[in-house]
Coordinates of C-alpha atoms in Angstrom, one line a residue:
M145 CA 15.6 21.4 -25.1
S146 CA 12.9 23.7 -23.8
K147 CA 14.0 25.4 -20.8
N148 CA 10.7 25.8 -20.0
Q149 CA 10.4 22.2 -20.1
T150 CA 13.4 21.7 -17.8
Y151 CA 13.7 21.2 -13.9
D152 CA 16.2 19.7 -11.2
V153 CA 13.8 16.7 -10.7
I154 CA 11.0 14.7 -12.3
V155 CA 9.0 12.8 -10.2
V156 CA 6.7 10.2 -11.8
G157 CA 3.7 9.4 -9.6
S158 CA 2.0 11.5 -6.6
G159 CA 0.9 8.5 -4.6
I160 CA 2.4 7.4 -1.5
S161 CA 5.9 7.5 -2.9
G162 CA 5.9 10.2 -5.3
G163 CA 4.5 12.6 -2.4
W164 CA 7.0 11.7 -0.2
A165 CA 9.3 12.4 -2.9
A166 CA 7.8 15.4 -4.1
K167 CA 8.2 16.9 -0.1
E168 CA 11.6 15.9 0.1
L169 CA 12.9 17.3 -2.9
T170 CA 11.2 20.2 -2.8
Q171 CA 12.1 21.1 1.0
K172 CA 15.6 20.4 -0.3
G173 CA 15.6 23.1 -2.8
L174 CA 14.9 21.5 -5.7
K175 CA 12.5 22.5 -8.9
T176 CA 10.4 19.5 -8.7
L177 CA 8.0 18.6 -11.8
V178 CA 5.5 15.8 -10.8
L179 CA 3.5 14.5 -13.6
E180 CA 0.3 12.4 -12.7
R181 CA -1.8 10.7 -15.2
G182 CA -4.5 11.1 -13.8
R183 CA -7.1 14.0 -12.5
E184 CA -6.6 16.7 -10.3
V185 CA -7.9 16.1 -6.9
Q186 CA -7.6 18.9 -4.5
H187 CA -7.9 18.0 -0.6
V188 CA -11.1 18.7 0.9
Q189 CA -13.0 20.6 -2.4
D190 CA -12.8 17.2 -4.2
Y191 CA -14.2 15.0 -1.4
P192 CA -18.0 15.8 -2.5
D193 CA -19.7 12.9 -0.6
A194 CA -17.6 12.8 2.6
L195 CA -20.0 14.6 4.5
K196 CA -22.9 13.2 3.2
A197 CA -25.7 11.3 5.3
P198 CA -26.5 7.6 4.4
W199 CA -29.7 8.6 2.9
Q200 CA -28.5 11.6 0.5
F201 CA -26.9 8.6 -1.6
K202 CA -29.2 7.2 -4.4
N203 CA -29.5 3.8 -3.8
G204 CA -28.2 3.4 -0.3
G205 CA -24.4 4.4 -1.9
H206 CA -24.6 1.1 -3.3
V207 CA -23.6 1.0 -7.2
T208 CA -25.6 -0.3 -9.9
R209 CA -25.2 -3.7 -11.5
E210 CA -25.0 -1.8 -15.0
E211 CA -22.5 0.7 -13.6
R212 CA -20.4 -2.3 -11.8
E213 CA -20.1 -3.8 -15.7
N214 CA -17.5 -0.8 -16.2
Y215 CA -15.9 -1.4 -13.0
P216 CA -15.4 -5.7 -12.9
I217 CA -11.8 -5.9 -11.0
Q218 CA -12.3 -2.4 -9.0
S219 CA -15.7 -3.3 -7.4
K220 CA -14.3 -6.6 -5.9
K221 CA -12.5 -4.0 -3.2
Y222 CA -14.6 -3.7 0.2
N223 CA -14.6 0.1 0.1
F224 CA -16.1 0.4 -3.9
D225 CA -19.3 2.2 -3.7
T226 CA -20.5 5.4 -4.8
S227 CA -19.1 7.7 -2.6
S228 CA -15.6 6.3 -3.6
K229 CA -16.1 4.9 -7.2
S230 CA -14.3 8.2 -9.0
F231 CA -11.3 7.3 -6.9
F232 CA -11.0 3.8 -9.0
V233 CA -10.0 3.6 -12.5
N234 CA -12.9 2.3 -15.2
D235 CA -11.7 -1.2 -16.0
K236 CA -13.1 -1.0 -19.3
Q237 CA -10.9 1.8 -20.3
H238 CA -8.0 0.7 -18.7
P239 CA -7.8 -2.7 -19.8
Y240 CA -4.7 -4.9 -18.9
I241 CA -3.8 -8.8 -19.7
Q242 CA -4.2 -11.5 -17.3
Q243 CA -2.6 -14.9 -18.1
K244 CA -3.0 -15.8 -14.8
P245 CA -5.8 -14.2 -12.4
F246 CA -4.6 -10.7 -11.3
Y247 CA -6.8 -8.2 -9.7
W248 CA -5.1 -4.9 -10.4
F249 CA -6.8 -2.4 -8.2
R250 CA -5.9 1.5 -9.4
G251 CA -6.6 5.0 -8.4
Y252 CA -5.4 7.8 -11.3
Q253 CA -5.6 11.1 -9.6
T254 CA -3.8 13.2 -7.6
G255 CA -2.5 11.2 -4.6
G256 CA -3.0 7.7 -6.1
R257 CA -4.0 5.2 -3.7
S258 CA -3.2 6.9 -0.9
L259 CA -6.9 7.9 -1.1
L260 CA -8.2 4.7 -0.9
W261 CA -5.1 2.6 1.2
G262 CA -6.2 1.0 4.6
R263 CA -3.6 3.1 6.6
G264 CA -1.7 -0.1 8.4
A265 CA 1.5 1.6 9.0
Y266 CA 4.3 -0.9 9.9
R267 CA 8.2 -1.4 10.0
F268 CA 9.7 -4.5 8.5
S269 CA 12.3 -6.1 11.2
D270 CA 15.7 -7.8 10.7
L271 CA 13.4 -10.6 10.7
D272 CA 12.3 -9.6 7.1
F273 CA 15.6 -8.1 6.1
D274 CA 17.5 -10.9 6.8
A275 CA 15.0 -13.9 5.6
N276 CA 16.1 -14.0 2.1
L277 CA 20.0 -14.5 3.2
K278 CA 19.1 -17.1 5.3
D279 CA 16.6 -19.1 3.5
G280 CA 18.5 -18.9 0.4
V281 CA 15.7 -17.2 -1.4
G282 CA 15.8 -14.8 -4.1
S283 CA 18.1 -11.8 -3.3
D284 CA 19.5 -10.6 -0.3
W285 CA 18.6 -7.2 0.8
P286 CA 21.4 -4.4 0.3
I287 CA 20.2 -2.9 3.8
R288 CA 19.3 -3.8 7.4
Y289 CA 17.0 -2.2 9.8
K290 CA 19.5 -0.2 11.3
D291 CA 19.8 1.3 8.0
I292 CA 16.3 2.5 7.8
A293 CA 15.2 3.3 11.5
P294 CA 16.0 6.6 11.6
W295 CA 14.0 6.7 8.2
Y296 CA 10.8 5.2 9.6
D297 CA 11.1 7.9 12.5
Y298 CA 11.3 10.7 10.3
V299 CA 8.3 9.5 8.1
E300 CA 6.1 8.5 11.1
Q301 CA 6.6 11.9 13.2
F302 CA 5.4 13.8 9.9
I303 CA 2.4 11.3 8.6
G304 CA 1.2 10.2 12.3
V305 CA 0.8 6.7 13.6
A306 CA -1.4 5.5 16.3
G307 CA 0.0 2.9 18.1
S308 CA 0.7 0.6 21.1
Y309 CA 4.6 0.2 22.7
E310 CA 4.9 -3.6 23.0
N311 CA 8.8 -4.1 22.5
I312 CA 8.2 -7.0 20.0
W313 CA 11.7 -7.5 18.0
Q314 CA 9.7 -9.0 15.0
F315 CA 7.3 -6.0 15.0
P316 CA 9.5 -2.9 15.7
D317 CA 8.1 -0.5 17.7
G318 CA 8.2 3.1 16.2
Q319 CA 7.1 6.8 17.0
F320 CA 3.4 6.5 18.0
L321 CA 0.6 8.6 18.6
K322 CA -1.8 7.3 21.4
P323 CA -3.6 4.3 19.8
F324 CA -7.3 3.2 19.7
D325 CA -8.6 1.7 22.6
L326 CA -9.5 -2.2 22.3
N327 CA -13.2 -3.0 23.2
H328 CA -14.4 -5.2 26.3
A329 CA -14.7 -8.3 23.9
E330 CA -11.3 -7.4 22.4
K331 CA -9.3 -7.2 25.8
V332 CA -11.4 -10.7 27.0
V333 CA -9.8 -12.2 23.8
K334 CA -6.5 -10.5 24.1
E335 CA -6.0 -12.1 28.0
R336 CA -7.2 -15.5 26.9
I337 CA -4.7 -15.8 24.2
E338 CA -1.9 -14.2 25.6
S339 CA -2.3 -16.9 28.7
H340 CA -2.5 -19.6 26.5
Y341 CA 0.6 -18.6 24.2
S342 CA 4.1 -17.3 25.4
D343 CA 4.9 -15.9 21.7
R344 CA 1.7 -13.9 21.0
K345 CA 0.2 -10.6 21.8
L346 CA -3.4 -9.4 20.6
I347 CA -2.5 -5.7 20.2
P348 CA -4.0 -2.2 18.9
N349 CA -3.6 -1.9 15.3
R350 CA -1.3 0.5 14.2
V351 CA -2.9 3.1 11.8
A352 CA -1.4 6.5 9.9
H353 CA -4.4 8.4 11.5
L354 CA -4.2 11.3 13.9
T355 CA -5.2 10.6 17.3
E356 CA -3.8 13.2 18.5
I357 CA -1.7 16.5 17.0
K358 CA 1.6 17.1 17.5
P359 CA 4.6 19.1 16.3
G360 CA 6.0 18.0 13.3
Q361 CA 2.6 16.9 11.0
F362 CA 1.8 19.1 8.2
K363 CA -0.7 22.0 9.5
G364 CA -4.3 21.9 8.9
R365 CA -4.4 18.3 9.4
Y366 CA -7.0 17.5 12.5
A367 CA -7.7 14.5 14.6
C368 CA -9.7 11.6 13.7
Q369 CA -13.6 11.8 14.0
A370 CA -13.6 7.9 14.0
R371 CA -16.1 8.1 11.1
N372 CA -14.9 5.0 9.5
L373 CA -15.6 7.2 6.1
C374 CA -12.0 7.1 5.1
H375 CA -12.4 5.7 1.5
R376 CA -14.6 9.1 0.5
G377 CA -11.8 11.3 1.2
C378 CA -11.3 12.9 4.8
P379 CA -12.2 16.5 4.6
Y380 CA -10.0 16.8 8.3
G381 CA -6.8 15.1 6.7
A382 CA -6.9 12.9 9.7
Y383 CA -5.4 9.7 7.9
F384 CA -2.2 10.4 6.0
S385 CA -2.9 10.9 1.9
S386 CA -0.3 12.6 -0.2
N387 CA -3.5 15.3 -0.6
S388 CA -3.5 16.0 2.8
S389 CA 0.1 16.4 3.6
T390 CA 3.2 15.9 1.5
L391 CA 1.8 17.4 -1.5
P392 CA 0.9 20.9 0.5
A393 CA 4.1 20.6 1.9
A394 CA 5.8 20.4 -1.2
A395 CA 3.4 23.2 -2.6
E396 CA 4.6 25.2 0.0
T397 CA 8.0 25.4 -0.9
G398 CA 7.2 27.2 -4.1
N399 CA 9.3 24.4 -5.9
L400 CA 6.9 22.3 -7.2
T401 CA 5.1 22.3 -10.4
M402 CA 2.5 19.4 -11.0
I403 CA 0.8 18.3 -14.4
S404 CA -2.2 16.0 -14.4
H405 CA -3.4 14.0 -17.0
A406 CA 0.3 13.4 -17.9
I407 CA 1.0 9.7 -19.1
V408 CA 4.7 8.9 -19.0
A409 CA 5.3 6.4 -21.9
S410 CA 9.3 6.1 -21.3
V411 CA 12.2 7.3 -20.2
M412 CA 14.6 9.3 -22.3
Y413 CA 18.3 7.9 -22.0
D414 CA 21.4 9.4 -23.3
E415 CA 23.7 6.7 -24.2
N416 CA 26.8 8.8 -24.5
Q417 CA 26.5 10.4 -21.3
D418 CA 25.0 7.3 -19.9
R419 CA 22.4 9.4 -18.6
A420 CA 18.3 9.6 -18.2
T421 CA 17.7 13.0 -19.6
G422 CA 13.8 12.9 -19.0
V423 CA 10.8 11.6 -20.0
R424 CA 8.2 11.5 -22.8
V425 CA 4.8 12.3 -21.5
I426 CA 1.2 11.7 -23.5
D427 CA -1.7 13.9 -22.7
A428 CA -4.6 11.8 -21.4
K429 CA -6.9 13.8 -22.7
T430 CA -5.3 15.3 -26.5
Q431 CA -2.9 12.8 -27.3
K432 CA -0.1 15.4 -27.2
V433 CA 3.3 13.9 -26.8
T434 CA 5.2 16.4 -24.7
E435 CA 9.0 15.9 -23.5
Y436 CA 9.9 17.2 -20.2
F437 CA 14.0 16.8 -19.0
A438 CA 15.6 17.0 -15.5
R439 CA 19.1 16.0 -14.1
I440 CA 17.3 13.4 -11.6
I441 CA 14.2 11.3 -12.0
F442 CA 12.1 9.8 -9.5
L443 CA 9.8 6.8 -10.8
C444 CA 7.2 6.4 -8.3
A445 CA 4.2 5.5 -10.5
S446 CA 3.6 2.4 -8.6
T447 CA 4.5 -1.2 -9.3
I448 CA 3.0 -2.2 -12.1
P449 CA 3.4 1.3 -14.3
T450 CA 7.2 1.8 -12.9
T451 CA 7.9 -1.5 -14.3
A452 CA 6.1 -0.9 -17.6
I453 CA 7.7 2.9 -18.3
L454 CA 11.2 0.9 -18.0
L455 CA 10.2 -1.8 -19.9
N456 CA 8.7 0.5 -23.0
S457 CA 12.1 2.4 -22.4
K458 CA 13.8 0.6 -24.9
T459 CA 17.6 1.5 -26.3
N460 CA 20.3 0.3 -28.2
R461 CA 22.4 -0.5 -25.1
F462 CA 18.9 -1.5 -23.3
S463 CA 17.3 -3.5 -25.8
D464 CA 15.1 -5.6 -23.1
G465 CA 14.1 -2.2 -20.9
L466 CA 16.1 0.7 -19.2
A467 CA 18.3 0.0 -16.4
N468 CA 18.1 -3.9 -16.8
S469 CA 21.3 -5.1 -17.9
S470 CA 20.4 -8.0 -15.2
S471 CA 17.3 -9.0 -16.7
V472 CA 15.4 -9.1 -13.8
L473 CA 13.5 -6.2 -14.6
G474 CA 9.6 -7.3 -14.5
H475 CA 10.7 -10.5 -12.8
Y476 CA 9.6 -11.3 -8.9
L477 CA 6.3 -10.1 -8.6
M478 CA 5.0 -10.4 -4.8
D479 CA 1.6 -9.4 -3.1
H480 CA 0.3 -11.0 0.4
H481 CA -2.1 -13.5 0.6
S482 CA -5.1 -13.1 2.7
R483 CA -8.3 -14.7 2.3
I484 CA -8.8 -16.7 5.8
S485 CA -10.9 -15.6 8.2
G486 CA -12.9 -16.9 11.5
S487 CA -14.9 -15.9 13.7
G488 CA -17.0 -17.0 17.1
T489 CA -19.3 -15.7 19.5
L490 CA -18.4 -14.6 22.8
E491 CA -21.3 -15.3 25.7
G492 CA -22.1 -12.8 28.3
Y493 CA -20.7 -9.5 28.9
E494 CA -24.1 -7.9 27.5
D495 CA -23.8 -5.2 29.9
R496 CA -20.9 -3.9 28.1
V497 CA -21.4 -1.8 24.8
Y498 CA -19.2 0.4 22.7
K499 CA -19.9 3.6 21.4
G500 CA -19.1 4.7 17.5
T501 CA -17.1 3.5 15.4
R502 CA -13.0 3.0 15.0
P503 CA -10.8 2.8 11.9
A504 CA -8.5 0.1 13.0
M505 CA -8.4 -3.4 14.0
V506 CA -6.5 -5.4 16.9
A507 CA -3.1 -7.4 15.2
I508 CA -1.6 -10.5 16.4
P509 CA 1.9 -9.8 15.2
R510 CA 3.9 -12.8 13.2
F511 CA 4.7 -16.0 15.7
R512 CA 5.5 -18.5 13.1
N513 CA 9.2 -19.2 12.5
V514 CA 10.8 -16.3 14.6
D515 CA 13.3 -17.3 16.5
K516 CA 13.8 -20.7 14.8
Q517 CA 12.0 -22.4 11.7
E518 CA 9.5 -24.5 13.3
T519 CA 7.1 -25.1 10.4
G520 CA 7.5 -26.8 7.3
F521 CA 7.2 -23.5 5.4
L522 CA 9.3 -20.5 5.2
R523 CA 8.1 -16.8 6.7
G524 CA 5.2 -16.6 8.5
Y525 CA 1.9 -14.4 8.7
G526 CA 0.2 -11.8 10.7
V527 CA -3.4 -12.4 12.4
W528 CA -5.8 -9.1 12.3
G529 CA -9.2 -8.9 13.2
G530 CA -11.8 -7.3 15.8
A531 CA -15.3 -7.9 17.9
S532 CA -18.5 -5.8 18.1
R533 CA -21.9 -6.6 19.1
V534 CA -24.0 -7.7 16.6
K535 CA -27.5 -6.0 15.7
I536 CA -30.6 -8.1 15.2
D537 CA -31.2 -8.9 11.9
G538 CA -33.9 -6.1 10.8
S539 CA -35.5 -8.2 8.1
Q540 CA -36.8 -10.4 11.1
M541 CA -40.6 -10.3 11.3
G542 CA -42.4 -7.3 13.0
I543 CA -43.9 -3.8 12.5
G544 CA -44.3 -0.9 14.2
A545 CA -42.8 -0.3 17.9
E546 CA -41.9 -4.3 17.7
L547 CA -39.5 -3.7 14.5
K548 CA -38.2 -0.3 16.3
E549 CA -37.3 -2.1 19.3
K550 CA -35.5 -4.9 17.3
L551 CA -33.7 -2.4 15.3
V552 CA -32.0 -1.3 18.3
K553 CA -31.5 -4.1 20.4
Y554 CA -27.7 -5.4 20.4
G555 CA -27.2 -8.7 19.2
P556 CA -24.1 -10.9 21.2
W557 CA -20.6 -10.2 21.1
K558 CA -18.7 -11.6 17.9
M559 CA -14.9 -11.7 17.4
S560 CA -13.5 -12.2 13.9
L561 CA -9.9 -13.0 13.2
G562 CA -8.4 -12.6 9.4
C563 CA -5.1 -13.2 8.1
Q564 CA -2.0 -11.4 6.1
A565 CA 0.6 -13.7 5.1
E566 CA 4.1 -13.4 3.1
T567 CA 4.8 -14.6 -0.5
L568 CA 8.4 -15.6 -1.7
P569 CA 9.7 -14.2 -5.0
Y570 CA 9.8 -16.3 -7.7
Y571 CA 11.2 -15.5 -10.9
E572 CA 8.3 -16.6 -13.5
N573 CA 5.8 -14.0 -11.3
R574 CA 6.3 -11.1 -13.7
V575 CA 5.0 -8.3 -15.6
E576 CA 5.7 -8.0 -19.1
I577 CA 4.5 -5.6 -21.9
D578 CA 2.9 -6.6 -25.1
P579 CA 3.7 -4.7 -28.4
Q580 CA 1.2 -6.4 -30.3
Q581 CA -1.6 -4.9 -28.5
K582 CA -2.0 -1.2 -27.8
D583 CA -4.0 0.8 -25.0
Q584 CA -5.8 3.6 -26.4
W585 CA -2.7 5.9 -25.8
G586 CA -1.0 3.8 -28.2
L587 CA 1.0 1.9 -25.6
P588 CA 1.8 -1.9 -25.3
M589 CA -1.0 -3.2 -22.9
I590 CA 0.5 -4.4 -19.5
K591 CA 0.6 -8.4 -19.3
I592 CA 0.9 -9.9 -15.7
S593 CA 1.2 -13.5 -15.0
A594 CA 1.7 -14.6 -11.4
A595 CA 0.8 -17.4 -9.1
Y596 CA 1.1 -18.6 -5.5
G597 CA 3.7 -21.4 -4.8
E598 CA 3.4 -24.5 -2.5
N599 CA 5.4 -22.4 0.1
E600 CA 2.2 -20.3 0.2
M601 CA -0.3 -23.2 0.3
A602 CA 1.3 -24.8 3.0
M603 CA 1.2 -21.7 5.3
R604 CA -2.4 -21.5 4.4
K605 CA -2.9 -24.7 5.9
D606 CA -1.3 -23.7 9.4
I607 CA -3.1 -20.2 9.3
E608 CA -6.5 -22.0 9.1
E609 CA -5.0 -24.4 12.2
Q610 CA -3.8 -21.6 14.3
I611 CA -7.2 -19.5 13.5
L612 CA -9.3 -21.9 14.6
E613 CA -7.4 -22.8 17.9
M614 CA -7.0 -19.2 18.8
L615 CA -10.8 -18.7 18.5
E616 CA -11.2 -21.8 20.6
V617 CA -8.7 -21.1 23.3
S618 CA -10.7 -17.7 23.8
D619 CA -13.5 -20.1 24.9
L620 CA -15.9 -18.6 22.1
Q621 CA -18.6 -20.5 20.6
D622 CA -20.4 -21.1 17.4
I623 CA -17.3 -20.9 15.7
H624 CA -16.8 -21.0 12.2
V625 CA -13.2 -20.9 9.6
S626 CA -13.4 -20.5 5.7
S627 CA -11.1 -19.8 3.4
S628 CA -11.0 -18.9 -0.7
E629 CA -8.5 -19.5 -3.1
P630 CA -6.2 -16.5 -3.2
V631 CA -5.8 -14.6 -6.0
F632 CA -2.8 -12.4 -6.7
G633 CA -3.3 -8.4 -6.1
D634 CA -5.8 -8.8 -3.9
T635 CA -4.2 -7.3 -0.8
V636 CA -3.1 -4.2 -3.6
H637 CA 0.4 -4.8 -2.3
E638 CA 2.0 -5.3 -5.5
M639 CA 5.7 -5.2 -5.6
G640 CA 9.5 -6.6 -6.1
T641 CA 9.7 -6.3 -10.0
A642 CA 12.5 -3.6 -10.0
R643 CA 14.4 -4.9 -6.8
M644 CA 17.6 -3.7 -4.9
G645 CA 20.4 -5.6 -4.4
Q646 CA 24.3 -5.5 -3.9
D647 CA 24.8 -7.2 -7.4
P648 CA 24.1 -5.5 -10.4
K649 CA 23.8 -9.0 -12.1
S650 CA 21.0 -9.8 -10.0
S651 CA 19.0 -6.6 -9.3
V652 CA 17.9 -3.4 -10.9
L653 CA 18.6 -1.0 -7.7
N654 CA 21.2 -0.3 -5.4
A655 CA 20.8 0.4 -1.4
Y656 CA 20.0 3.9 -2.4
N657 CA 17.3 3.1 -4.7
Q658 CA 19.3 4.1 -7.6
C659 CA 19.4 2.3 -10.9
H660 CA 23.1 0.1 -11.4
D661 CA 23.2 0.8 -14.9
I662 CA 22.1 4.6 -14.7
P663 CA 23.1 6.9 -11.4
N664 CA 20.5 9.6 -12.3
L665 CA 17.1 7.3 -12.4
F666 CA 15.5 6.5 -8.8
V667 CA 12.9 4.0 -8.1
T668 CA 11.3 4.1 -4.9
D669 CA 7.6 3.0 -5.4
G670 CA 6.9 -1.3 -4.4
S671 CA 8.9 -2.1 -7.3
C672 CA 12.4 -2.0 -5.0
M673 CA 11.1 -4.3 -3.1
V674 CA 13.4 -7.5 -2.3
S675 CA 11.1 -9.7 0.0
S676 CA 7.4 -9.2 0.8
G677 CA 7.1 -9.4 4.5
N678 CA 3.9 -10.2 6.1
V679 CA 3.0 -6.4 7.2
S680 CA 1.4 -3.9 4.9
T681 CA 4.6 -2.0 3.3
S682 CA 3.5 1.5 2.6
L683 CA 5.3 2.8 5.5
T684 CA 8.5 0.8 4.3
Y685 CA 7.9 2.7 0.7
M686 CA 7.8 6.1 2.5
A687 CA 10.8 5.3 4.5
L688 CA 12.9 4.4 1.5
T689 CA 11.9 7.3 -0.4
A690 CA 12.9 9.7 2.1
R691 CA 16.1 7.9 2.5
A692 CA 16.8 8.1 -1.3
C693 CA 16.0 11.3 -1.3
D694 CA 18.4 12.9 0.9
Y695 CA 20.9 10.2 -0.8
A696 CA 20.2 11.9 -4.2
V697 CA 20.8 15.4 -3.2
K698 CA 23.4 14.9 -1.4
Q699 CA 25.1 13.2 -4.6
L700 CA 23.5 16.3 -6.7
K701 CA 25.4 18.5 -4.4
R702 CA 28.8 16.7 -4.7
N703 CA 28.0 16.7 -8.7
E704 CA 28.2 13.0 -8.7
L705 CA 24.9 12.8 -10.3

């Protein structure tokens, strides 16, 4: 065993979870190796298009049809363009097997998808943590809100979350910075919705953007400029990413080593000691194989890669994948569902305009099946949206002064609403590896099979009806509501394939994200989730990671790892 390749901790992945693991472990004094399968991306200097004006982009920033052929999945994302293309994988170079349609959006670089996320930062509540037990679905969460609430506080104070205090029990308040304001039309719709419904509030969305600078945030970050160009990489560090925040904090300790282009093929396991001893890594550029060793290993590569690593780490004891005595590894894949939206025109208020842009929508937190079961489906959904004044179509007839006048004239106010809805954990929704088909590094290709069930379909009917009704009670005109077939992976919240639980026979991880089977192996990315809730899950991943790191270090100091 080479001392040069031995560390206290190995963290696989540098995205939202991996960045937090790196920060927490290095700040607690542990020599930490972070392995990133993609290229190195330095904060600020590797955002080459961040400050460009629209006319400085070839083709107006649009990716050509020929280029899109290499990105058939990634190009479906709303923030995929010339300026962000380098933060997405080339689908042709990174194929996977879709047994059923699955959109796998990926970013292989320092920071991973923390450079591309939507920045929605929400807490789970006990409505979420109690749900599986109450409904008799899946496996019970091994924690409750009180267990994670202090860690939500801790994470929010560091990353910065803009939001308003609302006292909605199923949508818990946090440690907030000042929110982004609602515009006039949103305030009008808010008043109309809240006066009609006793169980609904329209509030500013909660987003991981610095609207003000406070103690506890990593230095070198500045207040959000509200440019709405987040997908290019933020040179101000205003939105939270690993690159702007957790990784620099980890590097500052002197305890961090980072290696890029390092594809973790498997976790090494010593059957005599019943411990994970390290990881086997393939250099993405040279294909050279190197082994790194550590006392503790944190898998934070994101749900599907982490699952694939475990499935590929077979031993005599774990013939179906490492830490898989429960045989649930790879099963219960979840993602939220959306693709239902509606809009309408708010008449009047033509004397009211708004200035600039805003990287936050409005939110109507979950109102279905909250205090009692009131529908024919389980769980619920949230509604998100926003209002703006639509400009006159510049393609209308006119030249010279007439055309210029049309281009600067504001149109009417338009309000739009969309959704994000919970998906139940189904055993048959799974991630596998196919040993008969290999990728360019000789690793088994990942195979994904997932679909929504009857519960989700019943919920979608209700979502359409409720969006229509809310637009109508808001007295909007020219209302349109539409939906399209949901595709797994579309909301980029894949999770659940190495779930937490009290029972080692039905779960992979315990209440501290520690493998039941292998005490020095932790998983803190989306794999660990037991249910999906209806809110975006990144804040929960961060809180669980910080909590698991604290636990692991305490265990290590007591010589229990």
